[in-house]
């Protein structure tokens, strides 16, 4: 009865339409406990409700009756390492079912931070990360993007902490120890989010602001000052913002991602707050999800490109509108270069797995960038073929038609044919469309982004490698130019070249996480031990997977013992998702 191989839920029988949470945060035990009450929509006769769980302790299950609540029989299946345990509840088509439960301290979707792991160093911190299938580790729920529900929550926490969720939180940071929030729009489970810590609010615009620890709030608000303008230009392009407010919560460094598009409350990494707005494409990306992903959602994780591919395309349009076409072209060229280089050594069989056709049922769980890039590249190609005058209204119509719905790739292709291809015959051939949708790799006719500034950077790098002549004017390079310089350099460089570059431009110890990741990756691959102390400090102070995993991979190939030593020190500050990824790299 399940439609999603990543979930035990059976939405063909019954769907959660509204969720009520009443939970308490216990920081000493690192446990969230309380009740989850499901309002159910039955689509046929059925005698069971199946919910996803992972490492939850179920204390009781009840069903609502005219006279109150009655106990229901339930069973918790043996756990699967990836999917967790199916919670099967015997019901008589109850309209409401309540589960009393508590989480495990090791819940994969929650991280409990000691005060020493925060900016303030005084109060603890807790935050969730539900994507892809981690919501089930802190809420018994139909954990599939194909089921959408509104929710309300009452959360009890230590009174010195502020609690926020992916909901209507308001803008006051008054702390009471008891919080009530509402999310009126229907969302999938992976967008359930909660955080608690020493948090204050700093406004950006009428509809936007920043939540962060006091030490970070003003800096972050300055860094993200263009958020309101990003919202305005996206609305002009693709229709109204339908979520009320758009706030950002800047989390401690252990947050494993650049950002998480939790509706009304994007969770963001502090690694993008560096003082020059050069990494704010992360904000553009998470905001873009308010249209692609949050508003129109993939029906299962097999169709991830409908979320991430569309969002990367919209992100680039936002960046272009706010920061100019050259900035947008550089961002695109960086992503395309990384993908093409990665694909070059792959066999056809490997390519079919790594970058299959967009209609292929992928194995994506949130860690690969190649599939989403192929999706955004496909949309850019359509825009180029049909012109923005034609393509933009088409895409806006797509967001309008499927608003607050979960769809499959086939639904998009049907919409594409009906509203773009058939009204404009002969612009795209069936063979070209099949190359994107059904065949592996990037089609040979797809044009790569070309940046004039990157051509200058490439020339400077080639001269440096050939003659040792340092790149002239590199002191004034943008972040993107430095990323291009390092991305296209050899994986391994001589200690002399590394020392020369480092002395001239101070790459070791840089506060820019994107530059640091690339620099320390080369440092590790080249065994440049002069920078090992700063490399270790970087891995210890940053938990964002995109930044730390490539460095660990490089270290694993040259000095696995040192990598293990650094990981042992850094591990207490890592999110469980990051910890598992590093352990896999190191073979632990």
Coordinates of C-alpha atoms in Angstrom, one line a residue:
X1 CA 0.0 0.0 0.0
X2 CA 3.0 2.3 0.3
X3 CA 3.9 4.6 -2.6
X4 CA 7.3 5.6 -1.2
X5 CA 10.1 3.1 -0.7
X6 CA 11.6 5.3 2.0
X7 CA 8.4 5.2 4.2
X8 CA 6.2 2.6 5.8
X9 CA 3.2 4.9 5.5
X10 CA 0.1 3.9 3.5
X11 CA -1.4 7.2 2.2
X12 CA -3.6 5.3 -0.2
X13 CA -5.6 4.2 2.9
X14 CA -5.3 7.2 5.2
X15 CA -3.4 10.5 5.4
X16 CA -2.6 12.9 8.3
X17 CA -4.3 16.2 7.5
X18 CA -3.3 18.0 10.7
X19 CA -0.8 17.3 13.5
X20 CA -0.9 18.6 17.1
X21 CA 2.3 18.3 19.1
X22 CA 2.5 18.7 22.9
X23 CA 6.1 18.1 23.8
X24 CA 8.7 18.9 26.5
X25 CA 12.4 19.4 25.9
X26 CA 14.6 17.7 28.5
X27 CA 18.1 18.9 28.1
X28 CA 19.6 16.9 30.9
X29 CA 18.4 13.6 29.4
X30 CA 18.6 14.9 25.8
X31 CA 15.1 13.7 25.2
X32 CA 11.9 15.2 23.6
X33 CA 8.8 13.7 25.0
X34 CA 5.0 14.2 24.8
X35 CA 2.2 13.5 22.4
X36 CA 1.6 13.7 18.6
X37 CA -2.1 13.8 17.7
X38 CA -3.0 13.0 14.1
X39 CA -6.2 14.3 12.5
X40 CA -6.8 11.7 9.8
X41 CA -8.4 11.7 6.4
X42 CA -9.6 8.2 5.4
X43 CA -9.9 7.4 1.7
X44 CA -11.3 3.9 2.1
X45 CA -12.1 1.2 4.5
X46 CA -9.2 0.4 6.7
X47 CA -8.3 -1.0 10.1
X48 CA -4.8 0.4 10.5
X49 CA -2.7 3.5 10.6
X50 CA 1.0 3.0 9.9
X51 CA 3.5 5.7 11.0
X52 CA 7.2 5.9 10.6
X53 CA 9.4 5.9 13.7
X54 CA 13.1 5.6 14.4
X55 CA 14.4 4.8 17.9
X56 CA 11.2 6.1 19.5
X57 CA 9.8 4.7 22.7
X58 CA 6.0 4.5 22.3
X59 CA 4.3 4.7 25.7
X60 CA 0.6 4.6 24.7
X61 CA -1.7 5.1 21.7
X62 CA -5.3 6.3 21.9
X63 CA -8.1 7.1 19.5
X64 CA -10.7 9.8 19.9
X65 CA -14.3 8.8 20.5
X66 CA -17.5 10.8 21.3
X67 CA -16.8 10.3 25.0
X68 CA -13.1 11.0 25.0
X69 CA -10.1 8.8 24.3
X70 CA -9.8 5.0 24.2
X71 CA -6.7 2.9 24.2
X72 CA -5.7 1.4 20.8
X73 CA -3.7 -1.7 20.2
X74 CA -0.4 -1.1 18.4
X75 CA 2.8 -2.9 17.4
X76 CA 6.3 -1.6 16.7
X77 CA 8.2 -3.6 14.1
X78 CA 11.8 -4.7 14.3
X79 CA 14.0 -1.7 13.2
X80 CA 15.5 -1.4 9.8
X81 CA 18.9 0.3 9.9
X82 CA 17.8 3.0 7.4
X83 CA 14.0 3.2 7.6
X84 CA 13.5 2.6 11.3
X85 CA 10.4 0.8 12.6
X86 CA 6.8 0.8 11.4
X87 CA 4.3 1.7 14.1
X88 CA 1.1 -0.1 13.1
X89 CA -2.0 1.1 15.0
X90 CA -5.3 -0.8 15.0
X91 CA -8.1 1.6 14.5
X92 CA -11.8 1.7 13.6
X93 CA -11.5 4.7 11.2
X94 CA -10.8 7.0 14.1
X95 CA -10.7 10.6 13.0
X96 CA -8.0 11.4 15.6
X97 CA -5.2 9.2 16.9
X98 CA -2.8 10.3 19.7
X99 CA 0.6 8.8 20.3
X100 CA 2.4 9.3 23.6
X101 CA 6.2 8.8 23.0
X102 CA 9.7 10.0 23.8
X103 CA 12.8 10.2 21.6
X104 CA 16.2 8.6 22.2
X105 CA 19.2 10.7 23.1
X106 CA 20.7 9.5 19.9
X107 CA 17.8 10.6 17.7
X108 CA 19.3 11.2 14.2
X109 CA 17.1 14.3 13.6
X110 CA 18.0 16.1 16.8
X111 CA 21.2 17.6 18.1
X112 CA 21.6 18.6 21.8
X113 CA 24.6 21.0 22.3
X114 CA 26.4 21.7 25.5
X115 CA 26.8 25.4 26.4
X116 CA 30.5 25.2 25.4
X117 CA 29.4 24.4 21.8
X118 CA 27.5 27.6 21.4
X119 CA 28.6 31.2 20.7
X120 CA 27.6 32.4 24.1
X121 CA 29.0 29.5 26.1
X122 CA 26.4 29.8 28.9
X123 CA 23.1 28.1 27.7
X124 CA 22.6 24.8 25.9
X125 CA 21.1 24.6 22.4
X126 CA 19.0 22.1 20.5
X127 CA 17.9 21.9 16.9
X128 CA 16.4 19.5 14.4
X129 CA 17.2 18.4 10.9
X130 CA 14.3 16.4 9.4
X131 CA 15.4 16.1 5.8
X132 CA 15.5 13.5 4.3
X133 CA 13.8 10.9 6.5
X134 CA 14.8 12.0 10.0
X135 CA 11.5 13.5 11.2
X136 CA 10.5 10.0 12.2
X137 CA 13.3 10.1 14.8
X138 CA 11.5 12.8 16.8
X139 CA 7.9 12.6 15.8
X140 CA 5.8 9.5 14.9
X141 CA 4.6 10.6 11.5
X142 CA 3.9 9.6 7.9
X143 CA 7.4 10.5 6.9
X144 CA 7.1 10.9 3.2
X145 CA 6.9 14.1 1.1
X146 CA 3.7 12.7 -0.5
X147 CA 1.7 13.5 2.7
X148 CA 1.1 17.2 3.6
X149 CA -0.4 18.4 6.8
X150 CA -0.9 21.6 8.8
X151 CA 0.3 21.6 12.4
X152 CA 0.1 23.3 15.8
X153 CA 2.6 22.8 18.7
X154 CA 2.8 23.5 22.4
X155 CA 6.4 23.2 23.6
X156 CA 7.7 23.3 27.1
X157 CA 11.3 24.2 27.7
X158 CA 13.7 25.7 30.3
X159 CA 12.4 29.3 30.7
X160 CA 15.8 30.8 29.9
X161 CA 15.6 29.4 26.3
X162 CA 13.7 30.6 23.3
X163 CA 11.9 28.0 21.2
X164 CA 11.2 28.4 17.5
X165 CA 9.6 26.1 14.9
X166 CA 8.9 26.0 11.2
X167 CA 5.7 27.9 11.9
X168 CA 4.3 31.3 12.7
X169 CA 6.6 32.2 15.7
X170 CA 6.0 36.0 15.7
X171 CA 9.0 38.3 16.3
X172 CA 9.1 38.7 20.0
X173 CA 11.9 37.0 21.9
X174 CA 10.1 37.0 25.2
X175 CA 10.9 33.8 27.1
X176 CA 8.3 32.1 29.1
X177 CA 9.2 28.4 29.0
X178 CA 5.9 27.7 27.3
X179 CA 5.4 28.3 23.6
X180 CA 2.6 27.9 21.1
X181 CA 3.1 28.0 17.4
X182 CA 0.9 27.3 14.3
X183 CA 1.7 26.3 10.8
X184 CA -1.5 26.9 8.8
X185 CA -0.3 25.8 5.4
X186 CA 0.1 22.0 4.7
X187 CA 3.7 20.9 4.7
X188 CA 5.5 17.5 4.3
X189 CA 7.1 15.9 7.3
X190 CA 10.7 16.7 6.3
X191 CA 9.8 20.4 6.9
X192 CA 9.0 19.9 10.5
X193 CA 11.6 21.8 12.5
X194 CA 12.3 22.9 16.0
X195 CA 15.2 24.8 17.8
X196 CA 15.7 26.1 21.3
X197 CA 18.6 28.2 22.6
X198 CA 19.7 31.7 23.6
X199 CA 18.0 33.4 20.6
X200 CA 17.2 37.0 19.9
X201 CA 15.4 38.6 16.9
X202 CA 16.9 41.2 14.6
X203 CA 14.6 42.6 11.9
X204 CA 15.6 42.9 8.2
X205 CA 12.5 44.1 6.5
X206 CA 8.7 44.1 6.9
X207 CA 8.4 40.3 6.3
X208 CA 11.9 39.1 7.2
X209 CA 14.4 39.0 10.0
X210 CA 17.1 37.0 11.7
X211 CA 17.0 34.8 14.8
X212 CA 20.5 34.1 16.3
X213 CA 22.5 34.0 19.4
X214 CA 23.1 37.6 20.7
X215 CA 26.7 37.4 19.6
X216 CA 25.7 36.7 16.0
X217 CA 22.4 38.4 15.4
X218 CA 23.5 41.9 14.3
X219 CA 26.2 40.5 12.0
X220 CA 23.8 38.1 10.4
X221 CA 21.2 40.8 9.8
X222 CA 23.8 42.9 8.1
X223 CA 24.9 40.0 6.0
X224 CA 21.4 39.1 5.0
X225 CA 20.2 42.6 4.5
X226 CA 19.1 41.9 0.9
X227 CA 16.6 39.2 1.9
X228 CA 13.6 41.5 1.4
X229 CA 14.8 42.5 -2.0
X230 CA 15.3 38.8 -2.9
X231 CA 11.7 38.2 -1.9
X232 CA 10.5 41.1 -4.1
X233 CA 12.3 40.0 -7.2
X234 CA 11.2 36.4 -6.8
X235 CA 7.6 37.4 -6.5
X236 CA 7.9 39.5 -9.7
X237 CA 9.3 36.5 -11.5
X238 CA 7.3 33.5 -10.2
X239 CA 4.3 34.7 -8.2
X240 CA 3.4 35.6 -4.6
X241 CA 5.2 34.5 -1.5
X242 CA 2.6 32.4 0.2
X243 CA 4.1 31.8 3.7
X244 CA 3.6 35.1 5.5
X245 CA 7.1 35.8 7.0
X246 CA 10.5 34.6 5.9
X247 CA 12.9 34.6 8.8
X248 CA 16.3 33.0 9.1
X249 CA 17.7 31.2 12.2
X250 CA 21.5 31.1 12.3
X251 CA 22.5 27.9 14.1
X252 CA 25.7 27.0 15.8
X253 CA 28.6 25.7 13.6
X254 CA 27.6 22.1 14.0
X255 CA 24.6 22.5 11.6
X256 CA 25.4 19.9 8.9
X257 CA 24.1 21.9 5.9
X258 CA 24.4 25.3 4.3
X259 CA 20.7 25.9 4.9
X260 CA 17.5 24.0 5.4
X261 CA 14.4 25.5 3.8
X262 CA 12.0 25.0 6.8
X263 CA 9.0 27.2 5.9
X264 CA 8.8 30.6 7.6
X265 CA 12.1 29.8 9.3
X266 CA 15.1 28.9 7.2
X267 CA 17.8 27.2 9.3
X268 CA 21.2 28.6 8.2
X269 CA 24.9 27.9 8.8
X270 CA 27.0 30.6 10.4
X271 CA 29.7 29.8 7.8
X272 CA 28.1 32.2 5.3
X273 CA 28.3 35.1 7.7
X274 CA 31.7 36.5 6.8
X275 CA 31.0 40.2 6.2
X276 CA 31.0 40.7 2.5
X277 CA 27.8 39.0 1.3
X278 CA 29.8 36.8 -1.1
X279 CA 28.1 33.6 0.1
X280 CA 24.5 34.8 0.4
X281 CA 23.5 32.6 -2.6
X282 CA 22.7 30.1 0.3
X283 CA 19.9 32.5 1.3
X284 CA 18.8 32.8 -2.3
X285 CA 18.6 29.0 -2.5
X286 CA 16.6 28.5 0.7
X287 CA 14.3 31.3 -0.2
X288 CA 13.8 29.8 -3.7
X289 CA 12.5 26.7 -1.9
X290 CA 9.5 28.7 -0.8
X291 CA 8.3 28.2 -4.3
X292 CA 10.1 25.0 -5.4
X293 CA 10.0 22.3 -2.7
X294 CA 7.9 23.9 0.0
X295 CA 5.1 25.1 -2.3
X296 CA 5.4 22.4 -5.0
X297 CA 6.9 19.3 -3.5
X298 CA 8.3 16.1 -4.8
X299 CA 6.0 13.2 -4.2
X300 CA 8.9 11.0 -2.9
X301 CA 12.7 11.2 -2.6
X302 CA 12.9 9.5 -6.0
X303 CA 11.9 12.8 -7.6
X304 CA 14.4 15.0 -5.8
X305 CA 15.2 17.0 -8.9
X306 CA 11.7 18.6 -8.6
X307 CA 12.8 20.2 -5.4
X308 CA 16.5 20.8 -5.8
X309 CA 16.8 21.2 -9.5
X310 CA 14.0 23.8 -9.7
X311 CA 15.4 25.6 -6.6
X312 CA 18.9 25.9 -8.0
X313 CA 17.4 27.4 -11.2
X314 CA 15.3 29.9 -9.2
X315 CA 18.2 30.7 -6.9
X316 CA 20.3 31.7 -9.9
X317 CA 17.6 33.9 -11.2
X318 CA 17.4 35.6 -7.8
X319 CA 21.2 36.1 -7.6
X320 CA 21.2 37.6 -11.1
X321 CA 18.3 40.0 -10.3
X322 CA 19.9 41.2 -7.1
X323 CA 23.7 41.0 -7.7
X324 CA 24.0 41.0 -11.5
X325 CA 24.5 38.6 -14.3
X326 CA 28.3 38.2 -13.9
X327 CA 27.9 37.0 -10.3
X328 CA 25.1 34.6 -11.4
X329 CA 27.2 33.2 -14.3
X330 CA 30.2 32.6 -12.0
X331 CA 28.0 30.8 -9.5
X332 CA 26.6 28.6 -12.3
X333 CA 30.1 27.9 -13.8
X334 CA 31.4 26.8 -10.4
X335 CA 28.7 24.2 -10.0
X336 CA 28.9 23.0 -13.6
X337 CA 32.7 22.7 -13.4
X338 CA 32.5 20.6 -10.3
X339 CA 29.9 18.3 -11.9
X340 CA 31.6 17.9 -15.3
X341 CA 35.0 17.2 -13.7
X342 CA 33.4 14.6 -11.4
X343 CA 31.7 12.9 -14.3
X344 CA 34.7 12.8 -16.7
X345 CA 36.4 9.6 -15.3
X346 CA 33.1 7.7 -14.9
X347 CA 32.2 4.6 -17.0
X348 CA 28.8 4.6 -18.7
X349 CA 27.5 2.2 -16.0
X350 CA 28.8 4.5 -13.2
X351 CA 27.4 7.5 -15.0
X352 CA 23.9 6.0 -15.2
X353 CA 24.0 5.7 -11.4
X354 CA 25.7 9.0 -10.6
X355 CA 23.7 11.2 -13.0
X356 CA 20.8 9.3 -14.5
X357 CA 18.0 10.8 -16.5
X358 CA 15.7 13.1 -14.5
X359 CA 12.8 10.6 -14.7
X360 CA 15.0 7.9 -13.2
X361 CA 14.2 6.8 -9.6
X362 CA 17.3 8.0 -7.8
X363 CA 19.0 7.0 -4.6
X364 CA 19.3 10.6 -3.5
X365 CA 19.1 11.2 0.3
X366 CA 20.5 14.7 0.5
X367 CA 24.2 14.3 -0.2
X368 CA 24.7 14.6 -3.9
X369 CA 24.8 17.7 -6.0
X370 CA 24.9 16.2 -9.4
X371 CA 21.2 15.3 -9.8
X372 CA 19.9 18.7 -8.7
X373 CA 22.4 20.5 -11.0
X374 CA 21.2 18.4 -14.0
X375 CA 17.7 19.6 -13.2
X376 CA 18.6 23.2 -13.0
X377 CA 20.7 22.9 -16.2
X378 CA 17.7 21.4 -17.9
X379 CA 15.5 24.4 -16.9
X380 CA 18.2 26.8 -18.0
X381 CA 18.3 25.1 -21.4
X382 CA 14.5 25.3 -21.7
X383 CA 14.7 29.0 -20.9
X384 CA 17.4 29.5 -23.5
X385 CA 15.4 27.7 -26.2
X386 CA 12.0 29.4 -25.5
X387 CA 13.2 32.8 -24.2
X388 CA 12.4 34.2 -20.8
X389 CA 9.4 36.0 -22.2
X390 CA 7.8 32.5 -22.8
X391 CA 9.5 30.4 -20.1
X392 CA 8.9 32.7 -17.1
X393 CA 5.1 32.7 -17.4
X394 CA 5.2 29.0 -17.9
X395 CA 7.1 28.4 -14.7
X396 CA 4.9 30.8 -12.8
X397 CA 1.9 28.9 -14.0
X398 CA 3.5 25.7 -12.8
X399 CA 3.9 27.1 -9.3
X400 CA 0.3 28.3 -9.3
X401 CA -1.2 25.1 -10.6
X402 CA 0.6 22.7 -8.2
X403 CA 0.7 25.0 -5.1
X404 CA 0.6 23.1 -1.8
X405 CA 0.7 19.8 -3.7
X406 CA 3.2 16.9 -3.9
X407 CA 3.8 15.8 -7.5
X408 CA 5.8 13.3 -9.5
X409 CA 8.2 13.9 -12.4
X410 CA 5.4 12.6 -14.7
X411 CA 3.1 15.4 -13.5
X412 CA 5.7 18.0 -14.5
X413 CA 6.4 16.4 -17.9
X414 CA 2.7 16.4 -18.6
X415 CA 2.5 20.1 -17.6
X416 CA 5.5 20.8 -19.7
X417 CA 4.0 19.3 -22.8
X418 CA 0.6 20.8 -22.4
X419 CA 1.7 24.4 -21.5
X420 CA 5.1 24.8 -23.2
X421 CA 5.9 22.3 -25.9
X422 CA 2.5 22.0 -27.6
X423 CA 1.8 25.7 -27.8
X424 CA 5.4 26.2 -29.3
X425 CA 5.9 23.2 -31.6
X426 CA 9.3 22.5 -33.1
X427 CA 11.4 24.4 -30.5
X428 CA 12.4 21.2 -28.7
X429 CA 12.6 17.7 -30.2
X430 CA 11.5 14.5 -28.5
X431 CA 15.1 13.3 -28.8
X432 CA 16.4 16.3 -26.9
X433 CA 13.8 16.0 -24.2
X434 CA 14.6 12.3 -23.8
X435 CA 18.3 13.2 -23.4
X436 CA 17.5 15.1 -20.3
X437 CA 14.7 13.0 -18.9
X438 CA 15.8 9.5 -19.7
X439 CA 19.5 9.3 -20.5
X440 CA 22.5 9.5 -18.2
X441 CA 24.9 12.4 -18.1
X442 CA 24.6 15.9 -19.3
X443 CA 23.5 16.1 -23.0
X444 CA 26.2 17.0 -25.4
X445 CA 24.2 19.9 -26.8
X446 CA 23.9 21.6 -23.4
X447 CA 26.0 24.8 -23.2
X448 CA 28.2 25.4 -20.2
X449 CA 28.2 28.8 -18.5
X450 CA 31.2 31.0 -19.5
X451 CA 32.5 33.8 -17.3
X452 CA 34.9 36.3 -18.7
X453 CA 36.4 36.9 -15.3
X454 CA 37.0 33.1 -14.9
X455 CA 38.9 33.1 -18.2
X456 CA 41.3 35.7 -16.6
X457 CA 41.6 33.5 -13.5
X458 CA 42.3 30.4 -15.6
X459 CA 45.1 32.2 -17.4
X460 CA 46.6 33.4 -14.2
X461 CA 46.5 29.9 -12.7
X462 CA 48.1 28.3 -15.7
X463 CA 50.9 30.9 -15.7
X464 CA 51.5 30.3 -12.0
X465 CA 51.7 26.5 -12.5
X466 CA 54.0 26.8 -15.4
X467 CA 56.3 29.6 -14.3
X468 CA 55.7 30.2 -10.6
X469 CA 54.4 33.8 -11.4
X470 CA 51.8 34.7 -8.8
X471 CA 48.5 35.9 -10.1
X472 CA 48.5 39.6 -10.4
X473 CA 45.7 41.4 -8.7
X474 CA 44.5 38.4 -6.8
X475 CA 44.3 40.4 -3.6
X476 CA 41.1 42.0 -5.1
X477 CA 39.6 38.8 -6.3
X478 CA 36.0 37.9 -5.3
X479 CA 35.3 34.7 -3.4
X480 CA 34.0 33.2 -6.6
X481 CA 37.3 33.9 -8.5
X482 CA 39.3 32.2 -5.7
X483 CA 36.9 29.2 -5.8
X484 CA 37.5 28.9 -9.6
X485 CA 41.3 29.3 -9.1
X486 CA 41.4 26.4 -6.6
X487 CA 38.7 24.2 -8.2
X488 CA 40.6 23.9 -11.5
X489 CA 44.0 23.5 -9.9
X490 CA 45.6 20.1 -9.6
X491 CA 44.5 18.0 -6.6
X492 CA 48.1 17.7 -5.5
X493 CA 50.6 20.6 -5.5
X494 CA 54.2 20.8 -4.4
X495 CA 55.0 22.2 -1.0
X496 CA 56.9 25.1 -2.6
X497 CA 53.9 26.2 -4.7
X498 CA 51.6 25.9 -1.7
X499 CA 54.0 27.9 0.5
X500 CA 54.3 30.6 -2.1
X501 CA 50.6 31.0 -2.6
X502 CA 49.9 30.9 1.1
X503 CA 52.5 33.5 2.0
X504 CA 51.2 35.9 -0.7
X505 CA 47.5 35.6 0.0
X506 CA 47.1 34.1 3.5
X507 CA 44.8 31.2 2.6
X508 CA 45.6 29.2 5.7
X509 CA 43.3 30.4 8.5
X510 CA 40.9 32.2 6.1
X511 CA 37.5 32.9 7.6
X512 CA 35.8 32.1 4.3
X513 CA 34.6 28.5 4.7
X514 CA 34.2 27.9 0.9
X515 CA 37.8 29.0 0.2
X516 CA 39.0 27.1 3.3
X517 CA 37.4 23.9 2.2
X518 CA 39.1 24.0 -1.2
X519 CA 42.4 25.1 0.3
X520 CA 42.5 22.5 3.0
X521 CA 41.5 19.8 0.6
X522 CA 44.6 20.6 -1.5
X523 CA 46.7 20.9 1.7
X524 CA 45.5 17.4 2.8
X525 CA 46.0 15.8 -0.6
X526 CA 49.5 17.3 -0.8
X527 CA 50.5 16.5 2.8
X528 CA 51.4 20.1 3.4
X529 CA 51.9 19.7 7.1
X530 CA 52.7 23.4 7.6
X531 CA 49.0 24.1 7.5
X532 CA 47.8 21.0 9.5
X533 CA 47.2 22.9 12.7
X534 CA 44.8 25.3 11.0
X535 CA 43.3 22.5 9.0
X536 CA 42.5 20.6 12.3
X537 CA 41.0 23.8 13.8
X538 CA 38.8 24.2 10.8
X539 CA 37.5 20.7 11.0
X540 CA 36.9 21.0 14.7
X541 CA 35.1 24.3 14.5
X542 CA 32.9 23.7 11.4
X543 CA 30.3 20.9 11.1
X544 CA 28.8 21.7 7.7
X545 CA 29.2 18.6 5.7
X546 CA 29.9 20.3 2.4
X547 CA 32.9 21.9 3.9
X548 CA 34.4 19.2 6.1
X549 CA 33.8 15.9 4.2
X550 CA 36.0 16.7 1.2
X551 CA 38.9 17.5 3.5
X552 CA 38.4 14.3 5.4
X553 CA 38.3 12.4 2.1
X554 CA 41.6 13.9 1.1
X555 CA 43.2 13.2 4.5
X556 CA 42.0 9.6 4.4
X557 CA 44.1 9.1 1.3
X558 CA 47.3 10.6 2.8
X559 CA 47.2 10.5 6.6
X560 CA 44.3 8.4 7.9
X561 CA 45.8 8.4 11.5
X562 CA 45.8 12.2 11.6
X563 CA 42.3 12.3 10.2
X564 CA 41.1 10.0 12.9
X565 CA 42.9 12.0 15.6
X566 CA 41.2 15.2 14.4
X567 CA 37.8 13.5 14.1
X568 CA 38.0 12.2 17.7
X569 CA 38.5 15.8 18.9
X570 CA 35.9 17.3 16.5
X571 CA 33.2 14.6 16.9
X572 CA 31.5 16.0 20.1
X573 CA 30.6 19.1 18.1
X574 CA 29.3 17.3 15.0
X575 CA 25.7 16.6 14.2
X576 CA 24.9 12.8 14.1
X577 CA 24.4 13.0 10.3
X578 CA 27.9 14.5 9.9
X579 CA 29.4 12.0 12.3
X580 CA 28.0 9.1 10.4
X581 CA 29.3 10.5 7.1
X582 CA 32.9 11.0 8.5
X583 CA 32.8 7.5 10.0
X584 CA 32.0 6.1 6.6
X585 CA 34.9 8.0 5.0
X586 CA 37.4 6.8 7.7
X587 CA 36.0 3.2 7.7
X588 CA 35.0 3.4 11.3

